[in-house]
Coordinates of N, CA and C in Angstrom, one line a residue:
S1 N 163.2 118.5 -39.2 CA 163.8 117.2 -39.2 C 164.3 116.9 -37.7
H2 N 164.3 115.7 -37.4 CA 164.6 115.2 -36.0 C 166.1 115.5 -35.7
P3 N 166.3 116.1 -34.5 CA 167.7 116.5 -34.1 C 168.7 115.3 -34.1
L4 N 168.2 114.1 -33.9 CA 169.2 113.0 -33.9 C 169.4 112.4 -35.2
R5 N 168.5 112.8 -36.2 CA 168.6 112.2 -37.5 C 170.1 112.3 -38.1
G6 N 170.6 113.5 -37.9 CA 171.9 113.8 -38.5 C 173.0 112.9 -37.8
L7 N 172.8 112.7 -36.6 CA 173.8 111.9 -35.8 C 173.8 110.4 -36.4
R8 N 172.6 109.9 -36.5 CA 172.5 108.5 -36.9 C 173.1 108.3 -38.3
S9 N 172.7 109.3 -39.2 CA 173.1 109.1 -40.6 C 174.6 109.3 -40.7
M10 N 175.2 110.1 -39.8 CA 176.7 110.2 -39.8 C 177.4 108.9 -39.5
A11 N 176.7 108.2 -38.6 CA 177.4 107.0 -38.0 C 177.2 105.7 -38.9
Q12 N 176.2 105.6 -39.6 CA 175.9 104.4 -40.3 C 175.7 104.6 -41.8
L13 N 176.3 103.6 -42.6 CA 176.1 103.7 -44.0 C 174.7 103.4 -44.4
P14 N 174.2 103.9 -45.6 CA 172.9 103.5 -46.0 C 172.9 101.9 -46.3
L15 N 171.7 101.4 -46.4 CA 171.6 99.9 -46.7 C 172.1 99.6 -48.1
I16 N 172.7 98.5 -48.2 CA 173.3 98.1 -49.5 C 172.2 98.0 -50.6
V17 N 171.0 97.6 -50.2 CA 169.9 97.5 -51.2 C 169.5 98.8 -51.7
D18 N 169.6 99.8 -50.8 CA 169.2 101.2 -51.2 C 170.3 101.7 -52.2
V19 N 171.6 101.4 -51.8 CA 172.7 101.9 -52.7 C 172.6 101.2 -54.0
A20 N 172.3 99.9 -54.0 CA 172.2 99.1 -55.3 C 171.1 99.7 -56.2
Q21 N 170.0 100.1 -55.5 CA 168.9 100.7 -56.3 C 169.3 102.0 -56.9
A22 N 170.0 102.8 -56.1 CA 170.5 104.1 -56.6 C 171.5 104.0 -57.7
V23 N 172.4 103.0 -57.6 CA 173.4 102.7 -58.6 C 172.7 102.4 -59.9
Q24 N 171.7 101.5 -59.8 CA 170.9 101.1 -61.0 C 170.2 102.3 -61.6
G25 N 169.6 103.1 -60.7 CA 168.8 104.3 -61.2 C 169.7 105.3 -61.9
A26 N 171.0 105.4 -61.4 CA 171.9 106.3 -62.0 C 172.7 105.7 -63.2
G27 N 172.4 104.5 -63.5 CA 173.1 103.8 -64.6 C 174.6 103.7 -64.5
L28 N 175.0 103.4 -63.2 CA 176.5 103.4 -63.0 C 177.1 102.1 -63.4
G29 N 176.3 101.0 -63.5 CA 176.9 99.7 -64.0 C 178.0 99.2 -63.1
I30 N 177.9 99.3 -61.8 CA 179.0 98.8 -61.0 C 178.4 98.2 -59.7
D31 N 179.0 97.3 -59.1 CA 178.6 96.7 -57.9 C 178.6 97.7 -56.7
P32 N 177.6 97.7 -55.8 CA 177.6 98.7 -54.8 C 178.9 98.7 -53.9
S33 N 179.4 97.5 -53.6 CA 180.6 97.4 -52.8 C 181.8 97.9 -53.5
E34 N 181.9 97.6 -54.8 CA 183.0 98.2 -55.5 C 182.9 99.7 -55.6
L35 N 181.7 100.2 -55.8 CA 181.5 101.7 -55.8 C 182.0 102.3 -54.5
H36 N 181.6 101.7 -53.4 CA 181.9 102.3 -52.1 C 183.5 102.2 -51.9
G37 N 184.1 101.1 -52.4 CA 185.5 101.0 -52.3 C 186.2 102.2 -53.1
G38 N 185.6 102.4 -54.3 CA 186.1 103.5 -55.1 C 186.0 104.8 -54.5
L39 N 184.9 105.1 -53.9 CA 184.6 106.3 -53.1 C 185.7 106.5 -52.0
C40 N 185.8 105.4 -51.2 CA 186.8 105.5 -50.1 C 188.2 105.6 -50.6
G41 N 188.5 105.0 -51.7 CA 189.9 105.1 -52.2 C 190.1 106.5 -52.7
W42 N 189.1 107.1 -53.3 CA 189.2 108.5 -53.8 C 189.4 109.4 -52.6
L43 N 188.6 109.3 -51.6 CA 188.8 110.2 -50.4 C 190.1 109.9 -49.7
C44 N 190.5 108.7 -49.6 CA 191.8 108.4 -49.0 C 193.0 108.9 -49.7
G45 N 192.9 109.0 -51.0 CA 194.0 109.4 -51.9 C 194.0 111.0 -51.9
G46 N 193.1 111.6 -51.2 CA 193.1 113.1 -51.2 C 192.1 113.7 -52.2
G47 N 191.3 112.8 -52.8 CA 190.3 113.3 -53.7 C 189.3 114.2 -53.0
E48 N 188.7 115.1 -53.8 CA 187.8 116.1 -53.2 C 186.4 115.4 -52.8
N49 N 185.9 115.8 -51.6 CA 184.6 115.3 -51.2 C 183.6 116.2 -51.9
T50 N 183.1 115.7 -53.0 CA 182.2 116.5 -53.8 C 180.9 115.8 -54.1
V51 N 179.8 116.5 -54.3 CA 178.5 115.9 -54.5 C 178.5 115.1 -55.8
G52 N 179.3 115.5 -56.8 CA 179.3 114.8 -58.1 C 180.4 113.7 -58.1
W53 N 180.6 113.1 -57.0 CA 181.7 112.1 -56.8 C 181.7 110.9 -57.8
P54 N 180.5 110.3 -58.2 CA 180.6 109.2 -59.1 C 181.4 109.5 -60.4
A55 N 181.2 110.7 -60.9 CA 181.9 111.1 -62.2 C 183.4 111.1 -62.0
R56 N 183.8 111.5 -60.8 CA 185.2 111.5 -60.5 C 185.8 110.2 -60.2
V57 N 185.1 109.4 -59.3 CA 185.6 108.1 -58.9 C 185.6 107.1 -60.0
L58 N 184.6 107.2 -60.9 CA 184.6 106.3 -62.0 C 185.2 106.9 -63.3
A59 N 185.8 108.0 -63.2 CA 186.4 108.7 -64.3 C 185.6 108.8 -65.5
D60 N 184.3 109.2 -65.3 CA 183.4 109.3 -66.4 C 182.6 110.6 -66.2
D61 N 182.9 111.7 -66.9 CA 182.3 113.0 -66.7 C 180.8 113.0 -67.1
S62 N 180.4 112.0 -67.8 CA 178.9 112.0 -68.2 C 178.0 111.5 -67.1
L63 N 178.6 111.0 -66.1 CA 177.7 110.4 -65.0 C 177.0 111.5 -64.2
P64 N 175.7 111.3 -63.9 CA 174.9 112.3 -63.2 C 175.4 112.5 -61.8
T65 N 175.1 113.7 -61.2 CA 175.4 113.9 -59.8 C 174.2 113.3 -59.0
P66 N 174.5 112.5 -58.0 CA 173.5 111.9 -57.2 C 172.5 112.9 -56.6
E67 N 171.3 112.5 -56.4 CA 170.3 113.4 -55.8 C 170.7 113.7 -54.3
A68 N 170.5 114.9 -53.9 CA 170.8 115.3 -52.5 C 169.9 114.4 -51.6
E69 N 170.6 114.0 -50.5 CA 169.9 113.2 -49.5 C 169.5 111.8 -50.0
G70 N 169.9 111.4 -51.2 CA 169.6 110.0 -51.7 C 170.7 109.1 -51.1
A71 N 170.6 107.8 -51.4 CA 171.5 106.8 -50.9 C 172.9 107.1 -51.3
L72 N 173.2 107.5 -52.5 CA 174.6 107.8 -52.9 C 175.2 109.0 -52.3
D73 N 174.3 110.0 -52.1 CA 174.8 111.2 -51.4 C 175.1 110.9 -49.9
E74 N 174.2 110.1 -49.3 CA 174.4 109.7 -47.9 C 175.6 108.8 -47.8
L75 N 175.9 107.9 -48.8 CA 177.1 107.1 -48.8 C 178.3 107.9 -48.7
R76 N 178.4 109.0 -49.5 CA 179.5 109.9 -49.5 C 179.7 110.6 -48.2
Q77 N 178.6 111.2 -47.7 CA 178.7 111.9 -46.5 C 179.1 111.1 -45.3
V78 N 178.5 109.9 -45.2 CA 178.8 109.0 -44.1 C 180.3 108.5 -44.2
S79 N 180.7 108.1 -45.4 CA 182.0 107.5 -45.6 C 183.1 108.6 -45.2
A80 N 182.9 109.8 -45.7 CA 183.8 110.9 -45.4 C 183.9 111.1 -43.9
G81 N 182.7 111.1 -43.3 CA 182.6 111.3 -41.8 C 183.4 110.2 -41.1
Q82 N 183.2 109.0 -41.5 CA 183.8 107.9 -40.8 C 185.3 107.9 -41.0
L83 N 185.8 108.3 -42.2 CA 187.2 108.4 -42.4 C 187.8 109.5 -41.5
E84 N 187.1 110.6 -41.4 CA 187.7 111.8 -40.7 C 187.6 111.5 -39.2
D85 N 186.6 110.9 -38.7 CA 186.4 110.7 -37.3 C 186.8 109.3 -36.8
R86 N 187.9 109.2 -36.3 CA 188.5 107.9 -35.9 C 187.6 107.1 -34.9
G87 N 186.8 107.9 -34.2 CA 186.0 107.2 -33.1 C 184.7 106.5 -33.7
F88 N 184.4 106.9 -34.9 CA 183.1 106.4 -35.5 C 183.1 104.9 -36.0
G89 N 184.3 104.4 -36.2 CA 184.4 103.1 -36.7 C 184.0 103.1 -38.2
F90 N 185.1 103.0 -39.0 CA 184.9 103.0 -40.5 C 184.3 101.7 -40.9
E91 N 183.3 101.7 -41.8 CA 182.7 100.5 -42.3 C 182.9 100.3 -43.8
L92 N 182.8 99.0 -44.2 CA 182.8 98.7 -45.6 C 181.4 98.4 -46.0
L93 N 180.9 98.8 -47.1 CA 179.6 98.5 -47.6 C 179.6 97.1 -48.2
L94 N 179.1 96.1 -47.5 CA 179.2 94.7 -48.0 C 177.8 94.1 -47.7
P95 N 177.5 93.0 -48.4 CA 176.3 92.3 -48.2 C 176.1 91.9 -46.7
D96 N 174.9 91.7 -46.2 CA 174.7 91.3 -44.8 C 175.4 90.1 -44.4
V97 N 175.8 90.2 -43.1 CA 176.5 89.0 -42.5 C 175.6 87.8 -42.6
E98 N 174.3 87.9 -42.6 CA 173.4 86.8 -42.7 C 173.6 86.1 -44.1
D99 N 174.0 86.8 -45.1 CA 174.2 86.2 -46.4 C 175.3 85.1 -46.3
S100 N 175.3 84.2 -47.3 CA 176.3 83.2 -47.3 C 177.7 83.9 -47.5
L101 N 178.7 83.2 -47.2 CA 180.1 83.8 -47.3 C 180.5 84.1 -48.7
Q102 N 180.1 83.3 -49.7 CA 180.6 83.5 -51.0 C 180.3 84.9 -51.6
P103 N 179.1 85.4 -51.5 CA 178.8 86.7 -52.0 C 179.5 87.8 -51.2
R104 N 179.7 87.6 -49.9 CA 180.3 88.5 -49.0 C 181.8 88.6 -49.4
A105 N 182.4 87.4 -49.6 CA 183.8 87.4 -49.9 C 184.1 88.1 -51.3
E106 N 183.2 87.8 -52.3 CA 183.3 88.4 -53.6 C 183.2 89.9 -53.5
A107 N 182.2 90.4 -52.7 CA 182.0 91.8 -52.5 C 183.2 92.5 -51.8
L108 N 183.9 91.8 -50.9 CA 185.0 92.3 -50.2 C 186.2 92.5 -51.2
F109 N 186.4 91.5 -52.1 CA 187.5 91.7 -53.1 C 187.1 92.7 -54.1
D110 N 185.8 92.8 -54.5 CA 185.3 93.9 -55.4 C 185.6 95.3 -54.7
W111 N 185.3 95.3 -53.4 CA 185.5 96.6 -52.7 C 187.0 97.0 -52.8
C112 N 187.9 96.1 -52.6 CA 189.3 96.3 -52.7 C 189.7 96.8 -54.1
R113 N 189.1 96.2 -55.1 CA 189.4 96.6 -56.5 C 188.9 98.1 -56.7
G114 N 187.7 98.4 -56.2 CA 187.2 99.7 -56.3 C 188.1 100.7 -55.6
F115 N 188.6 100.3 -54.4 CA 189.4 101.2 -53.6 C 190.7 101.5 -54.4
L116 N 191.3 100.5 -55.0 CA 192.6 100.8 -55.7 C 192.4 101.7 -56.8
G117 N 191.3 101.6 -57.5 CA 191.0 102.4 -58.7 C 190.8 103.9 -58.2
G118 N 190.0 104.1 -57.2 CA 189.7 105.4 -56.7 C 190.9 106.1 -56.1
F119 N 191.7 105.2 -55.4 CA 192.9 105.7 -54.7 C 193.9 106.2 -55.8
G120 N 194.1 105.3 -56.8 CA 195.1 105.7 -57.8 C 194.7 107.0 -58.6
L121 N 193.4 107.1 -58.8 CA 193.0 108.4 -59.5 C 193.3 109.6 -58.7
A122 N 193.0 109.5 -57.3 CA 193.2 110.7 -56.5 C 194.6 110.9 -56.1
A123 N 195.3 109.8 -55.8 CA 196.7 110.0 -55.2 C 197.8 110.1 -56.2
G124 N 197.5 109.6 -57.4 CA 198.5 109.7 -58.5 C 199.5 108.5 -58.3
A125 N 200.6 108.6 -59.1 CA 201.5 107.5 -59.1 C 202.4 107.3 -57.9
N126 N 202.8 108.4 -57.2 CA 203.7 108.3 -56.1 C 203.2 109.0 -54.9
P127 N 202.1 108.5 -54.2 CA 201.6 109.1 -53.0 C 202.6 109.0 -51.9
P128 N 202.6 110.0 -51.0 CA 203.5 110.1 -49.9 C 203.3 109.0 -48.8
L129 N 203.6 107.8 -49.0 CA 203.2 106.7 -48.1 C 204.4 106.3 -47.2
S130 N 204.1 106.0 -45.9 CA 205.0 105.4 -45.1 C 205.2 104.0 -45.5
D131 N 206.3 103.3 -45.0 CA 206.5 101.9 -45.4 C 205.3 101.1 -45.1
E132 N 204.8 101.3 -43.9 CA 203.6 100.5 -43.4 C 202.4 100.7 -44.4
A133 N 202.1 101.9 -44.8 CA 201.0 102.2 -45.6 C 201.3 101.6 -47.0
G134 N 202.5 101.7 -47.5 CA 202.9 101.1 -48.8 C 202.6 99.6 -48.8
E135 N 203.0 99.0 -47.7 CA 202.7 97.5 -47.6 C 201.2 97.3 -47.6
A136 N 200.5 98.1 -46.9 CA 199.1 97.9 -46.8 C 198.4 98.0 -48.2
L137 N 198.9 99.0 -49.0 CA 198.4 99.2 -50.3 C 198.7 97.9 -51.2
Q138 N 199.9 97.4 -51.1 CA 200.2 96.2 -51.8 C 199.3 95.0 -51.4
D139 N 199.1 94.9 -50.1 CA 198.2 93.8 -49.6 C 196.8 94.0 -50.2
L140 N 196.3 95.3 -50.2 CA 195.0 95.5 -50.8 C 195.0 95.1 -52.3
A141 N 196.1 95.4 -53.0 CA 196.2 95.0 -54.4 C 196.1 93.5 -54.6
R142 N 196.7 92.8 -53.7 CA 196.7 91.3 -53.7 C 195.2 90.8 -53.5
L143 N 194.6 91.4 -52.5 CA 193.2 91.1 -52.3 C 192.3 91.4 -53.5
A144 N 192.6 92.5 -54.1 CA 191.8 92.9 -55.3 C 191.9 91.9 -56.4
Q145 N 193.0 91.1 -56.4 CA 193.1 90.1 -57.5 C 192.7 88.7 -57.0
A146 N 192.3 88.6 -55.8 CA 191.9 87.3 -55.2 C 190.6 86.9 -55.7
A147 N 190.4 85.6 -55.7 CA 189.0 85.0 -56.0 C 188.7 84.2 -54.7
P148 N 187.5 84.4 -54.3 CA 187.1 83.7 -53.0 C 187.1 82.2 -53.1
E149 N 187.7 81.6 -52.2 CA 187.6 80.1 -52.1 C 187.0 79.8 -50.8
T150 N 185.8 80.0 -50.6 CA 185.2 79.8 -49.2 C 184.2 78.7 -49.2
G151 N 184.2 78.0 -48.1 CA 183.1 77.2 -47.8 C 182.1 78.0 -47.0
D152 N 181.3 77.4 -46.2 CA 180.5 78.2 -45.4 C 180.6 77.8 -43.9
D153 N 181.8 77.3 -43.6 CA 182.0 76.9 -42.2 C 182.5 78.1 -41.3
E154 N 182.6 77.8 -40.0 CA 182.9 78.9 -39.1 C 184.3 79.4 -39.3
E155 N 185.2 78.5 -39.7 CA 186.6 78.9 -39.9 C 186.7 79.9 -41.1
D156 N 186.0 79.6 -42.1 CA 186.0 80.6 -43.3 C 185.4 81.9 -42.9
A157 N 184.3 81.9 -42.1 CA 183.7 83.1 -41.6 C 184.6 83.9 -40.8
H158 N 185.4 83.2 -40.0 CA 186.4 83.9 -39.1 C 187.5 84.5 -40.0
A159 N 187.9 83.8 -41.0 CA 189.0 84.3 -41.9 C 188.5 85.5 -42.6
L160 N 187.3 85.5 -43.1 CA 186.7 86.6 -43.8 C 186.6 87.8 -42.9
A161 N 186.2 87.6 -41.7 CA 186.1 88.7 -40.8 C 187.4 89.3 -40.5
E162 N 188.5 88.5 -40.5 CA 189.8 89.0 -40.2 C 190.3 89.8 -41.4
I163 N 190.0 89.4 -42.6 CA 190.4 90.1 -43.8 C 189.7 91.5 -43.9
E164 N 188.4 91.4 -43.5 CA 187.6 92.6 -43.5 C 188.2 93.7 -42.5
E165 N 188.6 93.2 -41.3 CA 189.2 94.0 -40.3 C 190.5 94.6 -40.8
F166 N 191.3 93.7 -41.5 CA 192.6 94.2 -42.1 C 192.4 95.3 -43.1
V167 N 191.4 95.1 -44.0 CA 191.1 96.1 -45.0 C 190.8 97.5 -44.3
R168 N 189.9 97.4 -43.3 CA 189.5 98.6 -42.6 C 190.7 99.4 -42.0
V169 N 191.6 98.6 -41.4 CA 192.8 99.2 -40.8 C 193.7 99.8 -41.9
A170 N 193.9 99.0 -43.0 CA 194.7 99.5 -44.1 C 194.2 100.8 -44.7
V171 N 192.9 100.9 -44.8 CA 192.3 102.1 -45.4 C 192.5 103.3 -44.5
L172 N 192.4 103.1 -43.2 CA 192.6 104.2 -42.3 C 194.0 104.7 -42.3
L173 N 194.9 103.7 -42.4 CA 196.4 104.0 -42.5 C 196.7 104.8 -43.7
L174 N 196.1 104.4 -44.9 CA 196.3 105.2 -46.1 C 195.7 106.6 -46.0
H175 N 194.5 106.7 -45.4 CA 193.9 108.0 -45.3 C 194.8 108.9 -44.4
G176 N 195.3 108.3 -43.3 CA 196.2 109.0 -42.4 C 197.4 109.6 -43.2
D177 N 198.1 108.8 -44.0 CA 199.3 109.2 -44.7 C 199.0 110.2 -45.8
C178 N 197.9 110.0 -46.5 CA 197.7 110.9 -47.7 C 196.8 112.1 -47.4
V179 N 196.0 112.0 -46.4 CA 195.1 113.2 -46.1 C 195.4 113.8 -44.8
L180 N 195.4 113.1 -43.7 CA 195.6 113.7 -42.4 C 197.0 114.2 -42.2
A181 N 198.0 113.5 -42.6 CA 199.4 113.9 -42.4 C 199.7 115.2 -43.1
P182 N 199.4 115.3 -44.4 CA 199.6 116.6 -45.1 C 198.9 117.7 -44.5
R183 N 197.7 117.5 -44.1 CA 196.8 118.5 -43.4 C 197.5 119.0 -42.1
H184 N 198.0 118.0 -41.4 CA 198.7 118.3 -40.2 C 200.0 119.1 -40.4
R185 N 200.7 118.8 -41.5 CA 201.9 119.5 -41.8 C 201.6 120.9 -42.2
Q186 N 200.5 121.1 -43.0 CA 200.0 122.4 -43.3 C 199.7 123.3 -42.1
S187 N 199.1 122.7 -41.1 CA 198.7 123.4 -40.0 C 199.9 123.8 -39.1
L188 N 201.0 123.1 -39.3 CA 202.2 123.4 -38.5 C 203.0 124.6 -39.1
N189 N 202.8 124.8 -40.5 CA 203.5 125.9 -41.1 C 202.9 127.2 -40.9

């Protein structure tokens, strides 16, 4: 295998069409963006980075383990890597920017819904959140309940980009509180 292959795959999520195909093949019955949100929520809440993650994230033990090196396995590896390595730029799995805003906005709100579900499963009822992260979680909850009211003009595109950026920052904040901080505390003891 090519020496740079590992680097590239660490840095970039698989294509959403590939994930959609894998989701369908595995019979998961969930939108790819919502599934990625669930995975990231699970990881941010301290859930185990495991090959059989869909069964955990979707709380259904009958779900199959994704095939090694397939799109779902790659999604897990890249997402975990992006969350751990602050320099890599954490990404949300959303439809292409070229798509019209409506499906992108819907996918973003779906992503937030998935994130809340996965985070709740992993972190439990009272995760150790700072005030800032607690507010971020509430904001994500509001977004998860939102319905897109977008036109297709530049202003809407700009607003959506801002929300997307906000979600990314909120996720990294929650990951920091629930995963990195406890790990740091352990290493101090």
